[in-house]
Coordinates of C-alpha atoms and ligand atoms in Angstrom, one line a residue:
X17 CA -51.2 -2.9 48.9
X18 CA -51.3 -0.1 46.4
X19 CA -54.2 2.1 45.6
X20 CA -55.3 3.5 42.3
X21 CA -53.1 5.3 40.0
X22 CA -54.5 8.7 39.2
X23 CA -51.9 10.3 37.1
X24 CA -51.2 10.3 33.3
X25 CA -54.8 9.9 32.5
X26 CA -54.8 13.4 31.0
X27 CA -53.3 12.6 27.7
X28 CA -49.6 13.6 28.2
X29 CA -47.5 11.3 26.1
X30 CA -44.8 9.6 28.1
X31 CA -42.0 7.4 26.8
X32 CA -38.8 6.0 28.1
X33 CA -35.6 6.0 26.0
X34 CA -33.1 3.2 25.8
X35 CA -33.4 1.8 29.3
X36 CA -34.0 -1.9 28.6
X37 CA -32.1 -4.6 30.3
X38 CA -29.1 -6.2 28.7
X39 CA -30.4 -9.8 29.3
X40 CA -28.0 -12.7 29.5
X41 CA -24.2 -12.6 29.7
X42 CA -24.1 -10.5 32.8
X43 CA -20.7 -10.2 34.6
X44 CA -20.4 -11.8 38.1
X45 CA -20.3 -9.6 41.3
X46 CA -16.5 -9.3 41.0
X47 CA -13.8 -11.3 39.2
X48 CA -12.6 -13.3 42.2
X49 CA -13.1 -17.0 41.7
X50 CA -13.1 -17.5 45.4
X51 CA -15.4 -14.8 46.7
X52 CA -17.7 -13.9 43.7
X53 CA -18.1 -16.7 41.3
X54 CA -17.2 -20.4 40.6
X55 CA -17.7 -23.9 41.9
X56 CA -16.0 -23.5 45.3
X57 CA -18.3 -20.6 46.3
X58 CA -21.3 -22.4 44.9
X59 CA -20.7 -25.7 46.7
X60 CA -19.7 -24.2 50.0
X61 CA -22.7 -21.9 50.1
X62 CA -25.3 -24.4 48.8
X63 CA -24.0 -26.9 51.5
X64 CA -24.8 -24.1 54.0
X65 CA -21.6 -24.8 55.9
X66 CA -22.2 -21.7 58.0
X67 CA -25.6 -20.4 59.4
X68 CA -24.9 -17.0 57.9
X69 CA -23.7 -17.2 54.2
X70 CA -21.8 -14.0 54.8
X71 CA -19.4 -15.8 57.1
X72 CA -17.7 -17.8 54.3
X73 CA -17.1 -14.9 51.9
X74 CA -15.6 -12.9 54.8
X75 CA -12.9 -15.5 55.5
X76 CA -9.4 -14.6 54.4
X77 CA -7.3 -17.2 52.5
X78 CA -4.5 -19.1 54.2
X79 CA -2.8 -19.7 50.8
X80 CA -2.7 -18.0 47.4
X81 CA -6.0 -18.1 45.5
X82 CA -4.6 -20.2 42.6
X83 CA -3.3 -22.8 45.0
X84 CA -6.7 -23.1 46.7
X85 CA -8.5 -23.3 43.4
X86 CA -6.1 -26.0 42.1
X87 CA -6.6 -28.0 45.3
X88 CA -10.3 -27.7 45.0
X89 CA -10.2 -28.9 41.4
X90 CA -8.3 -32.0 42.7
X91 CA -11.0 -32.6 45.3
X92 CA -13.7 -32.2 42.7
X93 CA -12.0 -34.7 40.4
X94 CA -12.1 -37.3 43.1
X95 CA -15.7 -36.5 44.1
X96 CA -18.8 -38.6 43.0
X97 CA -20.7 -36.8 40.2
X98 CA -18.9 -33.5 40.9
X99 CA -20.5 -33.1 44.3
X100 CA -18.0 -32.9 47.2
X101 CA -19.4 -34.2 50.6
X102 CA -20.2 -31.8 53.3
X103 CA -17.5 -33.2 55.6
X104 CA -14.8 -32.9 52.8
X105 CA -15.9 -29.3 52.1
X106 CA -15.7 -28.5 55.8
X107 CA -12.2 -29.9 56.0
X108 CA -11.2 -28.1 52.9
X109 CA -12.5 -24.8 54.1
X110 CA -10.8 -25.2 57.5
X111 CA -7.5 -25.9 55.9
X112 CA -7.7 -23.1 53.3
X113 CA -9.4 -20.3 55.1
X114 CA -9.0 -18.3 58.3
X115 CA -11.8 -16.9 60.5
X116 CA -13.4 -13.6 59.5
X117 CA -12.4 -10.4 61.2
X118 CA -8.7 -11.0 61.4
X119 CA -7.9 -8.4 58.8
X120 CA -8.8 -5.6 61.2
X121 CA -7.2 -4.3 64.3
X122 CA -9.2 -2.6 67.0
X123 CA -8.4 1.1 66.9
X124 CA -9.2 3.8 69.4
X125 CA -9.8 7.3 67.8
X126 CA -7.3 9.9 68.9
X127 CA -9.8 12.7 68.7
X128 CA -12.4 11.0 71.0
X129 CA -13.8 13.4 73.6
X130 CA -15.2 12.4 76.9
X131 CA -17.5 15.5 77.1
X132 CA -18.5 16.5 73.5
X133 CA -20.3 19.9 73.3
X134 CA -23.5 18.3 72.2
X135 CA -24.1 17.0 75.8
X136 CA -24.5 20.6 77.0
X137 CA -27.4 21.0 74.7
X138 CA -29.4 18.1 76.2
X139 CA -31.3 19.4 79.2
X140 CA -32.9 16.2 80.3
X141 CA -30.6 14.4 82.7
X142 CA -31.5 10.8 81.6
X143 CA -31.2 11.6 77.9
X144 CA -27.9 13.4 78.6
X145 CA -26.5 10.3 80.4
X146 CA -27.7 8.1 77.5
X147 CA -26.0 10.3 75.0
X148 CA -22.8 10.3 77.0
X149 CA -22.9 6.5 77.1
X150 CA -23.5 6.3 73.4
X151 CA -20.5 8.5 72.9
X152 CA -18.3 5.8 74.5
X153 CA -19.3 3.4 71.7
X154 CA -16.9 5.1 69.3
X155 CA -14.1 3.4 71.2
X156 CA -15.4 -0.1 70.4
X157 CA -16.5 0.6 66.8
X158 CA -13.2 1.9 65.6
X159 CA -11.2 -0.3 63.2
X160 CA -8.0 -0.1 61.3
X161 CA -7.2 -2.4 58.3
X162 CA -3.9 -4.3 58.8
X163 CA -1.1 -3.5 56.4
X164 CA -1.1 -7.1 55.3
X165 CA -4.4 -6.5 53.5
X166 CA -2.7 -3.8 51.4
X167 CA 0.3 -6.0 50.8
X168 CA -1.6 -9.1 49.6
X169 CA -5.1 -8.0 48.7
X170 CA -5.9 -11.2 46.8
X171 CA -6.0 -13.1 50.1
X172 CA -8.9 -11.1 51.4
X173 CA -12.4 -10.2 50.4
X174 CA -12.0 -7.0 52.4
X175 CA -11.3 -3.9 50.2
X176 CA -8.3 -2.0 51.7
X177 CA -8.7 1.6 52.6
X178 CA -5.9 3.7 54.1
X179 CA -7.6 5.5 57.1
X180 CA -9.2 4.1 60.3
X181 CA -12.9 4.0 60.2
X182 CA -16.1 3.2 62.2
X183 CA -18.1 0.1 61.4
X184 CA -21.8 -0.3 62.0
X185 CA -21.3 -3.3 64.3
X186 CA -23.1 -6.6 64.8
X187 CA -23.1 -8.7 61.6
X188 CA -21.6 -5.7 59.8
X189 CA -17.9 -5.9 60.5
X190 CA -16.7 -3.8 57.5
X191 CA -17.6 -0.3 56.3
X192 CA -20.7 0.5 54.4
X193 CA -21.4 3.4 52.1
X194 CA -24.6 5.2 52.9
X195 CA -24.6 4.2 56.6
X196 CA -21.3 6.1 56.9
X197 CA -23.1 9.4 56.1
X198 CA -24.8 9.1 59.5
X199 CA -21.7 7.8 61.2
X200 CA -19.9 10.9 59.9
X201 CA -22.7 13.2 61.1
X202 CA -22.4 11.4 64.5
X203 CA -18.7 11.9 64.7
X204 CA -19.0 15.6 63.9
X205 CA -21.7 16.0 66.6
X206 CA -19.2 14.3 69.0
X207 CA -16.4 16.8 68.1
X208 CA -14.4 14.2 66.1
X209 CA -13.8 15.9 62.8
X210 CA -10.4 14.1 62.3
X211 CA -12.0 10.6 62.3
X212 CA -14.8 11.9 60.1
X213 CA -12.2 13.3 57.6
X214 CA -10.4 9.9 57.5
X215 CA -13.7 8.1 56.6
X216 CA -14.3 10.7 53.8
X217 CA -10.7 10.2 52.6
X218 CA -11.4 6.4 52.4
X219 CA -14.4 7.0 50.1
X220 CA -12.4 9.4 48.0
X221 CA -9.7 6.7 47.7
X222 CA -12.3 4.2 46.5
X223 CA -13.6 6.7 43.9
X224 CA -10.1 7.3 42.7
X225 CA -9.5 3.5 42.4
X226 CA -12.8 2.2 41.0
X227 CA -14.6 5.3 39.7
X228 CA -17.5 4.7 42.1
X229 CA -18.0 3.7 45.7
X230 CA -18.9 0.0 46.4
X231 CA -21.9 -0.8 48.6
X232 CA -19.5 -1.8 51.3
X233 CA -15.9 -2.8 51.9
X234 CA -15.9 -6.2 50.3
X235 CA -15.1 -7.3 46.8
X236 CA -18.5 -9.0 46.5
X237 CA -20.0 -5.5 46.8
X238 CA -17.8 -4.1 44.2
X239 CA -20.1 -3.8 41.2
X240 CA -23.0 -2.2 43.1
X241 CA -23.0 1.1 44.9
X242 CA -25.4 2.6 47.5
X243 CA -27.2 5.9 47.7
X244 CA -24.7 8.6 46.7
X245 CA -23.9 10.5 49.9
X246 CA -20.2 11.3 49.4
X247 CA -20.8 15.0 48.4
X248 CA -23.2 15.4 51.3
X249 CA -20.5 13.9 53.6
X250 CA -18.1 16.5 52.4
X251 CA -20.7 19.2 53.0
X252 CA -21.2 18.1 56.6
X253 CA -17.5 18.0 57.2
X254 CA -17.0 21.5 55.7
X255 CA -19.8 22.9 57.8
X256 CA -18.0 21.9 60.9
X257 CA -14.4 22.6 59.8
X258 CA -14.4 25.1 56.8
X259 CA -11.5 22.9 55.5
X260 CA -11.5 24.5 52.0
X261 CA -8.0 23.1 51.2
X262 CA -9.4 19.6 51.6
X263 CA -12.3 20.5 49.3
X264 CA -9.9 21.9 46.7
X265 CA -7.7 18.8 46.7
X266 CA -10.7 16.5 46.2
X267 CA -13.4 18.2 44.4
X268 CA -12.5 16.4 41.1
X269 CA -13.2 13.1 42.9
X270 CA -16.7 14.2 44.0
X271 CA -17.3 14.9 40.3
X272 CA -16.0 11.5 39.2
X273 CA -18.6 9.9 41.5
X274 CA -21.3 12.1 40.3
X275 CA -20.4 11.3 36.7
X276 CA -20.7 7.6 37.5
X277 CA -24.3 8.1 38.5
X278 CA -24.9 10.1 35.4
X279 CA -23.2 7.7 33.1
X280 CA -24.1 4.3 34.6
X281 CA -27.4 5.0 36.4
X282 CA -29.5 7.4 34.4
X283 CA -32.5 7.1 32.2
X284 CA -34.3 9.5 29.9
X285 CA -38.0 9.9 30.1
X286 CA -39.9 12.0 27.6
X287 CA -43.0 13.8 28.9
X288 CA -45.0 15.8 26.5
X289 CA -42.1 16.0 24.0
X290 CA -39.5 17.1 26.6
X291 CA -36.6 14.8 27.5
X292 CA -35.9 14.5 31.2
X293 CA -32.9 12.7 32.7
X294 CA -33.3 11.1 36.1
X295 CA -31.5 8.3 38.0
X296 CA -32.2 4.8 39.2
X297 CA -30.5 1.9 40.9
X298 CA -29.4 -0.5 38.2
X299 CA -26.9 -3.3 38.8
X300 CA -26.6 -5.4 35.6
X301 CA -24.6 -8.2 37.4
X302 CA -25.7 -11.8 37.4
X303 CA -25.3 -14.8 39.8
X304 CA -26.5 -14.9 43.4
X305 CA -25.2 -12.3 45.9
X306 CA -22.2 -14.1 47.3
X307 CA -23.0 -13.0 50.9
X308 CA -26.6 -14.4 50.5
X309 CA -25.9 -17.1 48.0
X310 CA -28.2 -19.9 49.2
X311 CA -31.2 -17.6 49.7
X312 CA -30.8 -16.1 46.2
X313 CA -30.3 -19.5 44.7
X314 CA -33.5 -20.9 46.3
X315 CA -35.5 -17.8 45.5
X316 CA -34.8 -18.4 41.8
X317 CA -35.8 -22.1 41.9
X318 CA -37.7 -23.2 38.8
X319 CA -36.8 -20.1 36.7
X320 CA -35.2 -20.3 33.3
X321 CA -31.5 -19.3 33.2
X322 CA -32.3 -15.9 31.7
X323 CA -35.0 -15.2 34.3
X324 CA -32.7 -16.3 37.2
X325 CA -30.0 -14.0 36.0
X326 CA -32.5 -11.2 35.7
X327 CA -33.9 -11.8 39.2
X328 CA -30.4 -11.8 40.7
X329 CA -29.6 -8.5 38.9
X330 CA -32.8 -7.0 40.3
X331 CA -32.0 -8.2 43.9
X332 CA -28.6 -6.4 43.5
X333 CA -30.3 -3.3 42.2
X334 CA -32.6 -3.3 45.3
X335 CA -29.5 -3.8 47.5
X336 CA -27.9 -0.8 45.8
X337 CA -30.9 1.3 47.0
X338 CA -30.1 0.5 50.6
X339 CA -33.7 -0.8 50.9
X340 CA -33.1 -4.6 50.7
X341 CA -35.7 -5.7 50.5
X342 CA -39.1 -3.9 50.1
X343 CA -42.4 -4.0 48.4
X344 CA -41.3 -0.6 47.0
X345 CA -39.4 -2.6 44.3
X346 CA -42.1 -5.2 43.6
X347 CA -43.6 -5.1 40.1
X348 CA -46.5 -5.5 39.4
X349 CA -47.3 -4.2 42.9
X350 CA -50.3 -6.6 43.6
X351 CA -51.3 -7.9 47.0
X352 CA -49.7 -11.3 46.1
X353 CA -46.4 -9.9 44.9
X354 CA -43.3 -11.3 46.7
X355 CA -39.6 -10.9 46.7
X356 CA -39.4 -12.8 43.4
X357 CA -41.2 -9.9 41.8
X358 CA -38.4 -7.5 42.7
X359 CA -37.7 -5.2 39.7
X360 CA -35.9 -2.3 41.3
X361 CA -34.3 -1.2 38.1
X362 CA -37.7 -0.3 36.7
X363 CA -38.2 2.3 39.4
X364 CA -37.1 6.0 39.3
X365 CA -36.9 6.7 43.0
X366 CA -37.7 10.0 44.6
X367 CA -35.0 9.8 47.3
X368 CA -32.1 9.0 44.9
X369 CA -33.0 11.9 42.7
X370 CA -33.4 14.2 45.7
X371 CA -29.9 13.3 46.9
X372 CA -28.5 14.0 43.4
X373 CA -30.3 17.3 43.3
X374 CA -28.6 18.2 46.6
X375 CA -25.3 16.9 45.1
X376 CA -25.7 19.2 42.1
X377 CA -26.5 22.2 44.3
X378 CA -23.5 21.5 46.5
X379 CA -21.1 21.0 43.6
X380 CA -22.2 24.3 42.2
X381 CA -21.7 26.0 45.7
X382 CA -18.3 24.3 46.1
X383 CA -17.0 25.5 42.8
X384 CA -18.3 29.0 43.5
X385 CA -16.4 28.9 46.8
X386 CA -13.2 27.8 44.9
X387 CA -13.7 30.5 42.3
X388 CA -14.5 28.3 39.2
X389 CA -17.3 30.1 37.5
X390 CA -17.6 27.7 34.5
X391 CA -17.9 24.7 36.7
X392 CA -20.4 26.6 38.9
X393 CA -22.5 27.3 35.8
X394 CA -22.3 23.6 34.7
X395 CA -23.7 22.3 38.0
X396 CA -26.2 25.1 38.3
X397 CA -27.6 24.0 34.9
X398 CA -27.6 20.3 35.9
X399 CA -29.6 21.3 39.1
X400 CA -32.1 23.2 37.0
X401 CA -32.6 20.3 34.7
X402 CA -33.1 18.0 37.7
X403 CA -35.6 20.3 39.3
X404 CA -37.6 20.4 36.1
X405 CA -37.5 16.6 35.8
X406 CA -38.5 16.1 39.5
X407 CA -41.5 18.5 38.8
X408 CA -42.4 17.0 35.4
X409 CA -42.0 13.3 36.2
X410 CA -42.1 12.7 39.9
X411 CA -44.4 15.4 41.3
X412 CA -48.1 14.4 41.6
X413 CA -50.1 17.6 42.0
X414 CA -53.3 15.8 42.9
X415 CA -51.6 13.8 45.7
X416 CA -49.5 16.8 46.7
X417 CA -46.4 14.6 46.8
X418 CA -43.4 13.3 44.9
X419 CA -43.9 9.7 44.0
X420 CA -41.6 6.9 42.5
X421 CA -42.1 6.5 38.8
X422 CA -42.2 3.1 37.1
X423 CA -40.5 2.7 33.8
X424 CA -42.6 -0.4 32.8
X425 CA -46.0 1.0 33.5
X426 CA -45.0 4.7 33.0
X427 CA -47.0 5.4 36.1
X428 CA -46.4 6.8 39.6
X429 CA -46.6 4.6 42.6
X430 CA -49.1 6.2 45.0
X431 CA -48.0 4.2 48.0
X432 CA -46.6 6.0 51.1
X433 CA -42.8 5.7 51.7
X434 CA -40.8 8.2 53.9
X435 CA -38.5 8.5 50.9
X436 CA -41.2 10.5 49.1
X437 CA -40.4 13.4 51.5
X438 CA -36.6 13.4 50.9
X439 CA -36.8 16.4 48.4
X440 CA -37.7 18.6 51.5
X441 CA -34.7 17.5 53.4
X442 CA -32.5 17.9 50.3
X443 CA -33.9 21.4 49.9
X444 CA -34.7 20.8 46.3
X445 CA -38.0 22.6 46.9
X446 CA -38.5 25.1 49.8
X447 CA -41.7 26.8 48.5
X448 CA -44.1 27.1 51.4
X449 CA -47.1 26.0 49.2
X450 CA -45.3 22.7 48.4
X451 CA -44.5 22.1 52.1
X452 CA -48.2 22.6 52.9
X453 CA -49.2 20.1 50.3
X454 CA -46.7 17.5 51.5
X455 CA -47.9 18.0 55.0
X456 CA -51.5 17.4 54.0
X457 CA -50.5 14.3 52.2
X458 CA -48.7 13.0 55.3
X459 CA -51.6 13.8 57.5
X460 CA -54.0 12.2 55.1
X461 CA -52.1 8.9 55.2
X462 CA -52.1 6.7 58.3
X463 CA -48.3 7.0 58.5
X464 CA -48.4 9.4 61.5
X465 CA -50.3 7.1 63.7
X466 CA -47.4 4.7 64.7
X467 CA -45.9 5.2 68.1
X468 CA -42.5 3.7 67.3
X469 CA -41.4 5.8 64.4
X470 CA -42.5 6.5 60.8
X471 CA -42.9 3.1 59.1
X472 CA -41.0 2.3 55.9
X473 CA -44.2 1.6 54.0
X474 CA -47.8 0.7 54.8
X475 CA -47.5 -2.8 53.3
X476 CA -46.9 -5.7 55.7
X477 CA -44.9 -8.1 53.6
X478 CA -42.4 -9.6 56.0
X479 CA -39.6 -7.7 54.2
X480 CA -37.4 -5.7 56.5
X481 CA -38.0 -2.4 54.6
X482 CA -41.7 -2.5 55.0
X483 CA -44.4 -2.2 57.7
X484 CA -43.9 -2.2 60.7
X485 CA -40.2 -1.5 60.6
X486 CA -38.9 2.1 61.1
X487 CA -35.3 2.8 60.0
X488 CA -33.2 5.6 61.5
X489 CA -32.0 7.2 58.3
X490 CA -35.6 7.7 57.1
X491 CA -36.6 9.1 60.5
X492 CA -33.8 11.6 60.2
X493 CA -34.4 12.8 56.7
X494 CA -38.2 13.2 57.2
X495 CA -37.8 14.9 60.6
X496 CA -35.0 17.2 59.6
X497 CA -36.8 18.0 56.3
X498 CA -40.0 19.1 58.1
X499 CA -38.1 20.9 60.9
X500 CA -36.4 23.2 58.3
X501 CA -39.7 24.4 57.1
X502 CA -41.1 27.9 57.8
X503 CA -44.5 26.3 58.4
X504 CA -45.2 25.9 62.2
X505 CA -47.4 22.9 61.5
X506 CA -44.6 21.1 59.7
X507 CA -42.2 21.8 62.6
X508 CA -44.8 20.5 65.1
X509 CA -45.1 17.2 63.1
X510 CA -41.3 17.0 63.0
X511 CA -41.2 17.5 66.8
X512 CA -43.8 14.8 67.4
X513 CA -41.9 12.3 65.2
X514 CA -38.6 13.1 66.9
X515 CA -40.2 12.7 70.3
X516 CA -41.7 9.3 69.4
X517 CA -38.4 8.1 67.9
X518 CA -36.3 9.2 70.8
X519 CA -38.7 7.5 73.2
X520 CA -38.6 4.3 71.2
X521 CA -34.8 4.1 70.8
X522 CA -34.3 5.1 74.5
X523 CA -36.6 2.4 75.8
X524 CA -35.0 -0.2 73.5
X525 CA -31.6 0.9 74.8
X526 CA -32.7 0.6 78.4
X527 CA -34.0 -2.9 77.9
X528 CA -31.1 -4.3 75.7
X529 CA -28.2 -1.9 76.2
X530 CA -27.9 -1.8 72.4
X531 CA -28.8 0.5 69.5
X532 CA -30.8 -1.3 66.8
X533 CA -30.5 -1.0 63.1
X534 CA -34.3 -0.7 63.0
X535 CA -37.3 -0.6 65.3
X536 CA -40.1 -3.0 64.4
X537 CA -41.4 -6.5 64.5
X538 CA -37.9 -8.1 64.4
X539 CA -35.2 -6.1 66.0
X540 CA -31.6 -6.8 65.4
X541 CA -28.7 -5.3 67.2
X542 CA -26.4 -3.2 65.1
X543 CA -24.1 -1.8 67.8
X544 CA -21.0 -3.7 68.9
X545 CA -22.8 -4.5 72.1
X546 CA -25.2 -7.4 71.7
X547 CA -28.4 -7.5 73.7
X548 CA -28.7 -10.1 76.3
X549 CA -32.0 -11.4 74.8
X550 CA -31.3 -11.6 71.1
X551 CA -34.4 -13.5 70.2
X552 CA -36.9 -11.9 67.8
X553 CA -39.4 -9.8 69.6
X554 CA -42.6 -8.1 68.6
X555 CA -42.2 -4.4 69.0
X556 CA -45.9 -3.5 68.6
X557 CA -46.9 -0.5 66.6
Ligands
NAG611 C1 -20.1 1.8 34.2 O1 -20.2 1.9 32.8 C2 -19.0 1.6 32.2 C3 -19.1 2.0 30.7 O2 -20.3 1.8 30.2 C4 -18.6 0.2 32.4 O3 -17.4 -0.2 31.8 C5 -18.5 -0.1 33.9 O4 -18.3 -1.5 34.2 C6 -19.8 0.4 34.7 N1 -19.5 0.3 36.1 C7 -20.4 -0.2 36.9 C8 -20.0 -0.4 38.4 O5 -21.6 -0.5 36.6
NAG612 C1 -13.8 29.6 55.4 O1 -12.6 29.7 54.8 C2 -12.5 30.6 53.7 C3 -11.1 30.6 53.2 O2 -10.6 29.3 53.0 C4 -12.8 32.0 54.3 O3 -12.8 32.9 53.2 C5 -14.1 32.0 55.0 O4 -14.3 33.3 55.7 C6 -14.2 30.9 56.1 N1 -15.5 30.9 56.7 C7 -15.8 30.7 57.9 C8 -17.2 30.6 58.4 O5 -14.9 30.6 58.8
NAG613 C1 -34.9 13.2 23.2 O1 -33.8 12.2 23.2 C2 -33.9 11.4 22.0 C3 -32.8 10.3 22.2 O2 -31.6 10.8 22.5 C4 -33.7 12.2 20.8 O3 -33.8 11.4 19.6 C5 -34.8 13.3 20.7 O4 -34.5 14.1 19.7 C6 -34.8 14.1 22.0 N1 -35.9 15.0 22.0 C7 -35.8 16.3 22.3 C8 -37.1 17.1 22.3 O5 -34.7 16.8 22.6
NAG614 C1 -12.4 25.3 36.3 O1 -12.4 23.9 36.1 C2 -12.0 23.5 34.8 C3 -12.2 22.0 34.8 O2 -11.5 21.4 35.8 C4 -10.7 23.9 34.5 O3 -10.3 23.6 33.2 C5 -10.6 25.5 34.7 O4 -9.3 25.9 34.5 C6 -11.1 25.9 36.0 N1 -11.2 27.3 36.1 C7 -10.7 28.0 37.2 C8 -10.9 29.5 37.1 O5 -10.1 27.5 38.1
NAG615 C1 -46.5 9.3 68.4 O1 -46.9 8.2 69.2 C2 -48.3 8.3 69.6 C3 -48.5 7.1 70.5 O2 -47.6 7.2 71.6 C4 -49.2 8.2 68.4 O3 -50.5 8.3 68.9 C5 -48.8 9.4 67.5 O4 -49.6 9.3 66.3 C6 -47.4 9.4 67.1 N1 -47.1 10.6 66.4 C7 -46.5 10.7 65.2 C8 -46.3 12.0 64.6 O5 -46.1 9.7 64.6

């Protein structure tokens, strides 16, 4: 799957400071003894009462948590060898829990427009009609959290936020962090800045409350985050509205989130005597993911307790990256590596560091706009350190590309991932010569030969963030990154990719009347409208 490693054979000394894992004694995903840890969760999930493990942890309680836990203790005391029968569990759950989804009310955005300006820019009649139809989806994806959730949060796994929001749809009935960046871009394109602002206010509320943004709006996502797009969301909103007052009120919270990544998710790498600080995904939280409990439990079969806890922490670190799951996180990256070899916390990812480079540049710009020169200087300096670190640690001159760095092997991973190009989109580097090298790298790989979008990797592992699947956020960042370039050849590649992706998603839509979370071997609907034929289908590449 991975080729030879050609860097660091030149005698540069590389070391990594203080990054080792904490080992045993990891905290659970959250403190709830219903939704995150404990016997009730374990027994219900291992009995597989529901086809999708997420169903159970999305069910609100019918009675207070301590009552439910006490009743479960009584059931356990009567049970044979501490194992409650499936039927008894089923009855217990029916009596104690409600169906998922009841904590939301449908909400129609007030700022919805039947003819957003963007439609005038689409000259092709069929594509314009499609865009117009997609614009109506906002009306079915809007949700408002009921006041009951704010009043009695302990009865729900949902994390309350004050403003209405858009959900991804399908299995994903709550809000998600990095997905929302593209939701917000879409809202702004559809002339709905008020709804976009509300979603940003929700994320600011979460930062204020927790110091970081959870992966999604459930307590079981609490101790892991997702790619940090909050400052980029603010930038997109400001570009449309110039709402400087909103920026002034909230800039301190953008900094709090940035500080979380610097404090909790950074690592220092010494190259040739110089210390460089870069970031990684790293969730030192044990136990199976509550929403995928039985899968995580089975995956760890036969491992020692310490090894199980470590694997479960690594799966959460991979989930924090948004890429769950992918050979990108397998270590060592041999042909036989599998999900069990996930070691996401040992990777210093190109895309995460590019997004943080953009965050630092934006925070410097925002403070300049607000007239705070000392803060501007602080973020300008952070940006310069980041650029030096990207260059020293992640740039591979021979490959002509940024590559993920592995903390265990102290080597770069030469495999192709669209994430390697994110520094272009994030405008960390705009130098024409760099763009030329990146383009040659792309043309030299086979990545540009797929008709249904740029694949997530060139390794076919069965994981959803691998070949042949193509994911919308990656298409966007690569296409927009190349399209910004002054090189006409980069812009032509961007155009070809955009055309292929539009064709792919348009033909999927015509066939299923749904937008999909990814295009590839197994397509799964992500919009509120489910396709008539939901069976897996080979979408040949
Ligand atoms: C971040 O680090 C602080 C202090 O080291 C710790 O208390 C907190 O739990 C960490 N938060 C997360 C979400 O990892
Ligand atoms: C944005 O607002 C600021 C004041 O808040 C003003 O100085 C600036 O000219 C505005 N820019 C645009 C493009 O309207
Ligand atoms: C790099 O960081 C380590 C640990 O903080 C420190 O001991 C060392 O002096 C630093 N080296 C340089 C060149 O700053
Ligand atoms: C800049 O921000 C710092 C930290 O928030 C604050 O102490 C300082 O007063 C601000 N300066 C200006 C000119 O607003
Ligand atoms: C676009 O799809 C065609 C097949 O329809 C393929 O030959 C071409 O390589 C793709 N282009 C890019 C840039 O992916």
